[in-house]
mmCIF file of C-alpha atoms in Angstrom:
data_model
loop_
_atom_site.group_PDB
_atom_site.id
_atom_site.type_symbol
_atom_site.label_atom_id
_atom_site.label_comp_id
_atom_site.label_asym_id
_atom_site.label_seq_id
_atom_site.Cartn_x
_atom_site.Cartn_y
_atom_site.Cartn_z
ATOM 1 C CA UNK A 1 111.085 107.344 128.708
ATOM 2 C CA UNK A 2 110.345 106.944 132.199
ATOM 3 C CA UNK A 3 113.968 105.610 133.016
ATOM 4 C CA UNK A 4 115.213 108.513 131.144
ATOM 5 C CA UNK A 5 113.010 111.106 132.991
ATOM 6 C CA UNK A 6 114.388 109.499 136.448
ATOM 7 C CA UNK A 7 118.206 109.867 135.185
ATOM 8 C CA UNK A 8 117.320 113.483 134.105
ATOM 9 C CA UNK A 9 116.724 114.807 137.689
ATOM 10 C CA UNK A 10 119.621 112.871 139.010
ATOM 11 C CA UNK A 11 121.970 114.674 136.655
ATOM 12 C CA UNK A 12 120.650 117.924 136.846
ATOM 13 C CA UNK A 13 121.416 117.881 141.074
ATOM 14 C CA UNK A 14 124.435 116.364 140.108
ATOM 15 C CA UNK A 15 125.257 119.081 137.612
ATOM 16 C CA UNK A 16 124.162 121.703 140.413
ATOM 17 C CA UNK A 17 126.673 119.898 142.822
ATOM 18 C CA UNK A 18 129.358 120.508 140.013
ATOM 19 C CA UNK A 19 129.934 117.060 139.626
ATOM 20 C CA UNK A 20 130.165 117.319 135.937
ATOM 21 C CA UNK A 21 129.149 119.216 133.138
ATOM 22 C CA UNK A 22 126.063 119.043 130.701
ATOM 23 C CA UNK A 23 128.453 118.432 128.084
ATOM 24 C CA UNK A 24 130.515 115.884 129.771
ATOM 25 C CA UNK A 25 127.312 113.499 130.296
ATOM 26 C CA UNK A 26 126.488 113.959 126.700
ATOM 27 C CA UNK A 27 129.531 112.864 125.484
ATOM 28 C CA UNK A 28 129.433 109.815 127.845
ATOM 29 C CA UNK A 29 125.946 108.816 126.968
ATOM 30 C CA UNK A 30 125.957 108.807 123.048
ATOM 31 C CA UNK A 31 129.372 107.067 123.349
ATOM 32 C CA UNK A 32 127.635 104.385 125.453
ATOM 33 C CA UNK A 33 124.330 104.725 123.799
ATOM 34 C CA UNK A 34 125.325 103.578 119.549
ATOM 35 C CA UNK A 35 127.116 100.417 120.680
ATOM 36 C CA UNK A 36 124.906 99.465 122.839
ATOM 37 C CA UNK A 37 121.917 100.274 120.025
ATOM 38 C CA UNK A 38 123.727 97.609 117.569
ATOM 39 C CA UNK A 39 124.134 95.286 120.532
ATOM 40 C CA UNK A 40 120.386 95.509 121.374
ATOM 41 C CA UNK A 41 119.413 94.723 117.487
ATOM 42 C CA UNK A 42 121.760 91.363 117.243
ATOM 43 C CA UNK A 43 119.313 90.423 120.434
ATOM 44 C CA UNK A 44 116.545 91.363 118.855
ATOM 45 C CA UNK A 45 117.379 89.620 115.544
ATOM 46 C CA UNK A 46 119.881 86.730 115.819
ATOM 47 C CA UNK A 47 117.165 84.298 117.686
ATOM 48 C CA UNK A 48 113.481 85.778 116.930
ATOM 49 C CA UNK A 49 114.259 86.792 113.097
ATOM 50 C CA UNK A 50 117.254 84.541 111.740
ATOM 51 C CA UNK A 51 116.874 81.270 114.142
ATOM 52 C CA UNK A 52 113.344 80.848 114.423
ATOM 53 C CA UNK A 53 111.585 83.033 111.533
ATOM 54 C CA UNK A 54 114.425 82.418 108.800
ATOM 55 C CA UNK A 55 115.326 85.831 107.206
ATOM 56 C CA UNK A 56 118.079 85.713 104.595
ATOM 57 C CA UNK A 57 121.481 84.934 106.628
ATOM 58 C CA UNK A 58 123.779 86.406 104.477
ATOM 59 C CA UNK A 59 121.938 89.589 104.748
ATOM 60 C CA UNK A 60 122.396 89.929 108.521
ATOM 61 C CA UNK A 61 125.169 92.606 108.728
ATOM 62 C CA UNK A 62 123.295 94.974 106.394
ATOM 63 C CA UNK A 63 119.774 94.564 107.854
ATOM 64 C CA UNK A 64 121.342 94.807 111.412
ATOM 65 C CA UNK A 65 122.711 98.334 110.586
ATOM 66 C CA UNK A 66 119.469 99.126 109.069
ATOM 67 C CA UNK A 67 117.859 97.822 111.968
ATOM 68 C CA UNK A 68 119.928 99.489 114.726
ATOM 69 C CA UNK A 69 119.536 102.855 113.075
ATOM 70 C CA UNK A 70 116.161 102.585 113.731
ATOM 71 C CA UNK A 71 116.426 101.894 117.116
ATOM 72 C CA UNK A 72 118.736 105.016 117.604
ATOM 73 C CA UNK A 73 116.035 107.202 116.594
ATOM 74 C CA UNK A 74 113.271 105.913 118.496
ATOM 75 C CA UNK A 75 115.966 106.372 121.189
ATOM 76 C CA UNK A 76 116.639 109.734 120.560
ATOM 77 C CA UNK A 77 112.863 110.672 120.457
ATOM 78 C CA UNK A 78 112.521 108.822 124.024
ATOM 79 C CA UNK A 79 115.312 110.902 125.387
ATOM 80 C CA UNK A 80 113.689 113.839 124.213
ATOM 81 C CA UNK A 81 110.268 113.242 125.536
ATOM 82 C CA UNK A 82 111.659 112.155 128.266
ATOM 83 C CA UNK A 83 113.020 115.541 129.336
ATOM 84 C CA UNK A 84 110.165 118.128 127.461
ATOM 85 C CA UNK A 85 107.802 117.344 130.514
ATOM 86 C CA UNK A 86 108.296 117.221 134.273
ATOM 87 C CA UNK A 87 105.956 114.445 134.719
ATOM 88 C CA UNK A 88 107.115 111.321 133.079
ATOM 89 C CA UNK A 89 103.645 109.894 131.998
ATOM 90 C CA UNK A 90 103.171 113.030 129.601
ATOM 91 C CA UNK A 91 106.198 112.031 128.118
ATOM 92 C CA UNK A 92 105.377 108.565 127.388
ATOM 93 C CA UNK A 93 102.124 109.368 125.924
ATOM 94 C CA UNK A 94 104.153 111.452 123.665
ATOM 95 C CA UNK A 95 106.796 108.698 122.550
ATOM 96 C CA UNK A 96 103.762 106.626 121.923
ATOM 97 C CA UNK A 97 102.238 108.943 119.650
ATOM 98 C CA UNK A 98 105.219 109.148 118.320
ATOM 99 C CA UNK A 99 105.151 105.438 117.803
ATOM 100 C CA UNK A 100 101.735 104.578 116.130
ATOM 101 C CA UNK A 101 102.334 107.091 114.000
ATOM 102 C CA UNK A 102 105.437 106.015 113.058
ATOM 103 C CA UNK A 103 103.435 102.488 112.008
ATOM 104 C CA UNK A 104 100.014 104.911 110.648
ATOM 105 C CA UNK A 105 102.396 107.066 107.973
ATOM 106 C CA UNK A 106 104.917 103.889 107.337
ATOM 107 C CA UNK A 107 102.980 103.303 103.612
ATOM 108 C CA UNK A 108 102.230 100.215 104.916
ATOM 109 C CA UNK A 109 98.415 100.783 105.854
ATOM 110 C CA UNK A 110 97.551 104.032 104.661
ATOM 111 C CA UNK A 111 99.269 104.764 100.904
ATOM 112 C CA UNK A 112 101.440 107.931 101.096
ATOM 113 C CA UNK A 113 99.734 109.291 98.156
ATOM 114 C CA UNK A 114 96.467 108.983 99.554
ATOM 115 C CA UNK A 115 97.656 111.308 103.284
ATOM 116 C CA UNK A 116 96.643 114.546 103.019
ATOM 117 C CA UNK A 117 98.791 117.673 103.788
ATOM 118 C CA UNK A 118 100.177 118.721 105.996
ATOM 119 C CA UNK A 119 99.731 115.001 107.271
ATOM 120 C CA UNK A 120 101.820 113.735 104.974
ATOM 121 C CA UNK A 121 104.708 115.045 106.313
ATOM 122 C CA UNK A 122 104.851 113.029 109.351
ATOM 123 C CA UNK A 123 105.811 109.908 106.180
ATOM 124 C CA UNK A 124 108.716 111.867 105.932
ATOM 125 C CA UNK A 125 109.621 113.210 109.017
ATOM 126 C CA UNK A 126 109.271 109.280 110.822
ATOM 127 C CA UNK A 127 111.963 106.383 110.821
ATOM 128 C CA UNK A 128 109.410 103.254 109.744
ATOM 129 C CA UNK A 129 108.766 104.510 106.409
ATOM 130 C CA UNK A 130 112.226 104.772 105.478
ATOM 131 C CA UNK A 131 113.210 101.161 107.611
ATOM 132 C CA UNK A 132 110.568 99.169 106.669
ATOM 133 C CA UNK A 133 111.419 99.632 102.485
ATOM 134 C CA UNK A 134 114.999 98.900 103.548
ATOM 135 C CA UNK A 135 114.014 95.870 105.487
ATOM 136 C CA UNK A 136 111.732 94.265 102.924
ATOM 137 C CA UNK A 137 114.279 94.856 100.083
ATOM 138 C CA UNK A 138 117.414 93.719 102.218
ATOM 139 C CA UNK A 139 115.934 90.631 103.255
ATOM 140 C CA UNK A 140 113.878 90.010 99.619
ATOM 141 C CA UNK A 141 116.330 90.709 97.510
ATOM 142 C CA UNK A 142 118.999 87.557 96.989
ATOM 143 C CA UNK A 143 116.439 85.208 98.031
ATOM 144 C CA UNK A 144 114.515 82.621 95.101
ATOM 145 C CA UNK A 145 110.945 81.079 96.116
ATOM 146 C CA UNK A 146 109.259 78.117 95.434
ATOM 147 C CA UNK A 147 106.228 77.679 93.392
ATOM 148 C CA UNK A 148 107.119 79.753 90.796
ATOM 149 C CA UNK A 149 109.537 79.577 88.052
ATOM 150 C CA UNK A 150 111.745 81.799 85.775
ATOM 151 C CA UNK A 151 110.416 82.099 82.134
ATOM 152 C CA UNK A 152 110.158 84.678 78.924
ATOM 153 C CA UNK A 153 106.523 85.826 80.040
ATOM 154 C CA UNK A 154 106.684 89.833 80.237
ATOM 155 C CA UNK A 155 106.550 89.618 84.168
ATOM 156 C CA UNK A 156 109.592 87.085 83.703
ATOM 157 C CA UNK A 157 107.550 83.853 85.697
ATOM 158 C CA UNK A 158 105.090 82.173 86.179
ATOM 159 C CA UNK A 159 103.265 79.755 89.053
ATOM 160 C CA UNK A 160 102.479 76.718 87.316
ATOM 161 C CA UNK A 161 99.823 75.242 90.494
ATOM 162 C CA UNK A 162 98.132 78.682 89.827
ATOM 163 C CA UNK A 163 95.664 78.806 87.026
ATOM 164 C CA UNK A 164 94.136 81.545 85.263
ATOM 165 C CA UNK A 165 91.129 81.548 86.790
ATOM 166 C CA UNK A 166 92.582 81.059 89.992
ATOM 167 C CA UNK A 167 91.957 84.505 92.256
ATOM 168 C CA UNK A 168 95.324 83.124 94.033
ATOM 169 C CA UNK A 169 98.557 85.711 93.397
ATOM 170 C CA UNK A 170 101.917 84.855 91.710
ATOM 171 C CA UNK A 171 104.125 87.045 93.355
ATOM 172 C CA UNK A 172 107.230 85.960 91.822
ATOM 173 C CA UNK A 173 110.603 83.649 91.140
ATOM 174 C CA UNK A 174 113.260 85.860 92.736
ATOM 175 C CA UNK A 175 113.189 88.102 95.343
ATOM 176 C CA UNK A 176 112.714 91.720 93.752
ATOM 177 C CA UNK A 177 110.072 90.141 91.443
ATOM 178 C CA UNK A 178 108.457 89.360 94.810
ATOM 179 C CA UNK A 179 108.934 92.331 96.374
ATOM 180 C CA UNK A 180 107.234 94.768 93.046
ATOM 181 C CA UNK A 181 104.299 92.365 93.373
ATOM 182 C CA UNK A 182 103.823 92.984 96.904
ATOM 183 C CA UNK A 183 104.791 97.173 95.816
ATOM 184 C CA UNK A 184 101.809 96.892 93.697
ATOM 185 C CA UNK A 185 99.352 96.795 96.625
ATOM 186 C CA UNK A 186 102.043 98.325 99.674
ATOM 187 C CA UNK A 187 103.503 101.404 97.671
ATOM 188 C CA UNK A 188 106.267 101.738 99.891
ATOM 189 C CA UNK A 189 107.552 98.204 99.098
ATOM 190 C CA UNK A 190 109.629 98.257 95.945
ATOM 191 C CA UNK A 191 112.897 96.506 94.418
ATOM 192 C CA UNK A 192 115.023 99.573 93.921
ATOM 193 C CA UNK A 193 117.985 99.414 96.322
ATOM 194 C CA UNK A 194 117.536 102.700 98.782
ATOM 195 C CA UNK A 195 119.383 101.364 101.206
ATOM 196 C CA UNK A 196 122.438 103.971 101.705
ATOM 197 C CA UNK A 197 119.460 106.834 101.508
ATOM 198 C CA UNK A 198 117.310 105.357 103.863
ATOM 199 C CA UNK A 199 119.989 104.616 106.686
ATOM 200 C CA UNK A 200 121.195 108.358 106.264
ATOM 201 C CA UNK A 201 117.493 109.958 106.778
ATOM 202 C CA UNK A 202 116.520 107.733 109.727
ATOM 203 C CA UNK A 203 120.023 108.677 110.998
ATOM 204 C CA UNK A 204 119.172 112.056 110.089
ATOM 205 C CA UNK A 205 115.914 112.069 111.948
ATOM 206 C CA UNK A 206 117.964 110.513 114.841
ATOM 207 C CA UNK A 207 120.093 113.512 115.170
ATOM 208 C CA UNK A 208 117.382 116.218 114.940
ATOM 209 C CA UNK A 209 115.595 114.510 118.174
ATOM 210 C CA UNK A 210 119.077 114.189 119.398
ATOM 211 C CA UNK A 211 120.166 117.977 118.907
ATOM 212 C CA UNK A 212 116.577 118.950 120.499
ATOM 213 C CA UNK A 213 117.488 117.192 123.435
ATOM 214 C CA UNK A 214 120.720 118.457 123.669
ATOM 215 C CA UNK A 215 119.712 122.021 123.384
ATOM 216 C CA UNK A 216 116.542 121.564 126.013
ATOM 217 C CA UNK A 217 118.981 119.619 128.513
ATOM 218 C CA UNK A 218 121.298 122.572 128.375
ATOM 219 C CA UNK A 219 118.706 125.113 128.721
ATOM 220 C CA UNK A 220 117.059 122.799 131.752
ATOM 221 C CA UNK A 221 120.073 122.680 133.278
ATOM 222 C CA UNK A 222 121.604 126.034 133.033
ATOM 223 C CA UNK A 223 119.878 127.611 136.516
ATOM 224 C CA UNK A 224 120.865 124.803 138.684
ATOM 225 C CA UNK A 225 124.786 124.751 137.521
ATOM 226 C CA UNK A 226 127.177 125.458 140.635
ATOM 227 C CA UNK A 227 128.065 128.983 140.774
ATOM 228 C CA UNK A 228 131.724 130.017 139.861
ATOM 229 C CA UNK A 229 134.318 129.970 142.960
ATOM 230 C CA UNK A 230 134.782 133.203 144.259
ATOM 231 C CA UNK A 231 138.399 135.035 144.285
ATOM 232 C CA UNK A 232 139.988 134.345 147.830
ATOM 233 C CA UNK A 233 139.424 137.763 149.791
ATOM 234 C CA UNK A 234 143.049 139.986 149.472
ATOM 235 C CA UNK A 235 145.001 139.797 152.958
#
């Protein structure tokens, strides 16, 4: 946010020297900015996630894009705090708002059903609580785990080390048998594949961040854009 707020003010006296247009730098940065977003995730995930933690490899590509559409909205929001506020530090406080609450409406720690209006919006209007079900169930879903085994119980295993009395949890053979146990206590955790929906709302929450910045850059910029050249005075 604070990088951002910098470049803003060295645009706009660039735009006011006629250097370029508003339009021209938008173009220039969202070209730059996707690639770079998917390039950012394999650094993110190829070493901490897949060589030391141990996430499902043949999932990569699919979590990736999950994964770097997430970034792109957080990205978007920075840019437009970034620009809403003269002083950068408002800004930042803003994007980390933004942030926690991204983690306090995710479904993860607070149920959705349990957020009052017109709080729980902000499970809607956020990236996490769309990324994080895509995650879990990307990652969860081809995998098998050990200590339990497949059988014609009516949840479909069983954990033979676990007895009855046990208080200890059987979450499951396969991966979506694991991941509806866990959806039993995190609601927003479940087996159903949402992938291609969640993708497009975090995207779609990318560009509605995205078109506010647009329009406010435009609008910030408009008074300090070099005046037209004057006609050359007749002979």
């Amino acid at each position: 946010v604070y990088m951002y707020n910098m470049e803003y003010f060295a645009i706009k006296s660039e735009i006011k020297d006629g250097m370029y247009s508003p339009g021209a730098y938008l173009v220039a940065n969202t070209i730059l900015q996707v690639p770079l977003m998917f390039i950012l995730g394999i650094g993110a995930l190829a070493v901490g996630a897949y060589g030391i933690a141990g996430y499902y490899g043949p999932n990569f590509g699919e979590f990736l894009v999950v994964y770097t559409a997430t970034l792109w909205a957080f990205e978007c929001m920075a840019q437009f705090f970034s620009i809403m506020f003269a002083n950068p530090l408002l800004g930042m406080l803003n994007f980390m708002n933004m942030w926690f609450s991204s983690f306090l409406f995710a479904g993860v720690m607070v149920p959705e059903e349990d957020v009052i209006w017109p709080f729980r919006a902000f499970t809607y209007m956020l990236p996490l609580r769309w990324a994080l079900t895509s995650m879990a169930l990307v990652d969860f879903r081809d995998t098998t785990f050990g200590g339990a085994v497949p059988n014609d119980s009516p949840k479909g295993f069983s954990c033979p080390e676990i007895s009855d009395s046990s208080r200890a949890t059987c979450y499951g053979y396969a991966g979506v048998d694991v991941l509806e146990t866990i959806g039993e206590t995190y609601k927003s955790i479940t087996s159903k594949n949402t992938v291609a929906r969640d993708v497009a709302i975090i995207v779609l929450i990318a560009l509605v961040f995205k078109l506010q910045y647009i329009a406010l850059l435009f609008i910030k910029t408009k008074a300090s854009r070099a005046p037209s050249s004057a006609k050359s005075a007749r002979a």
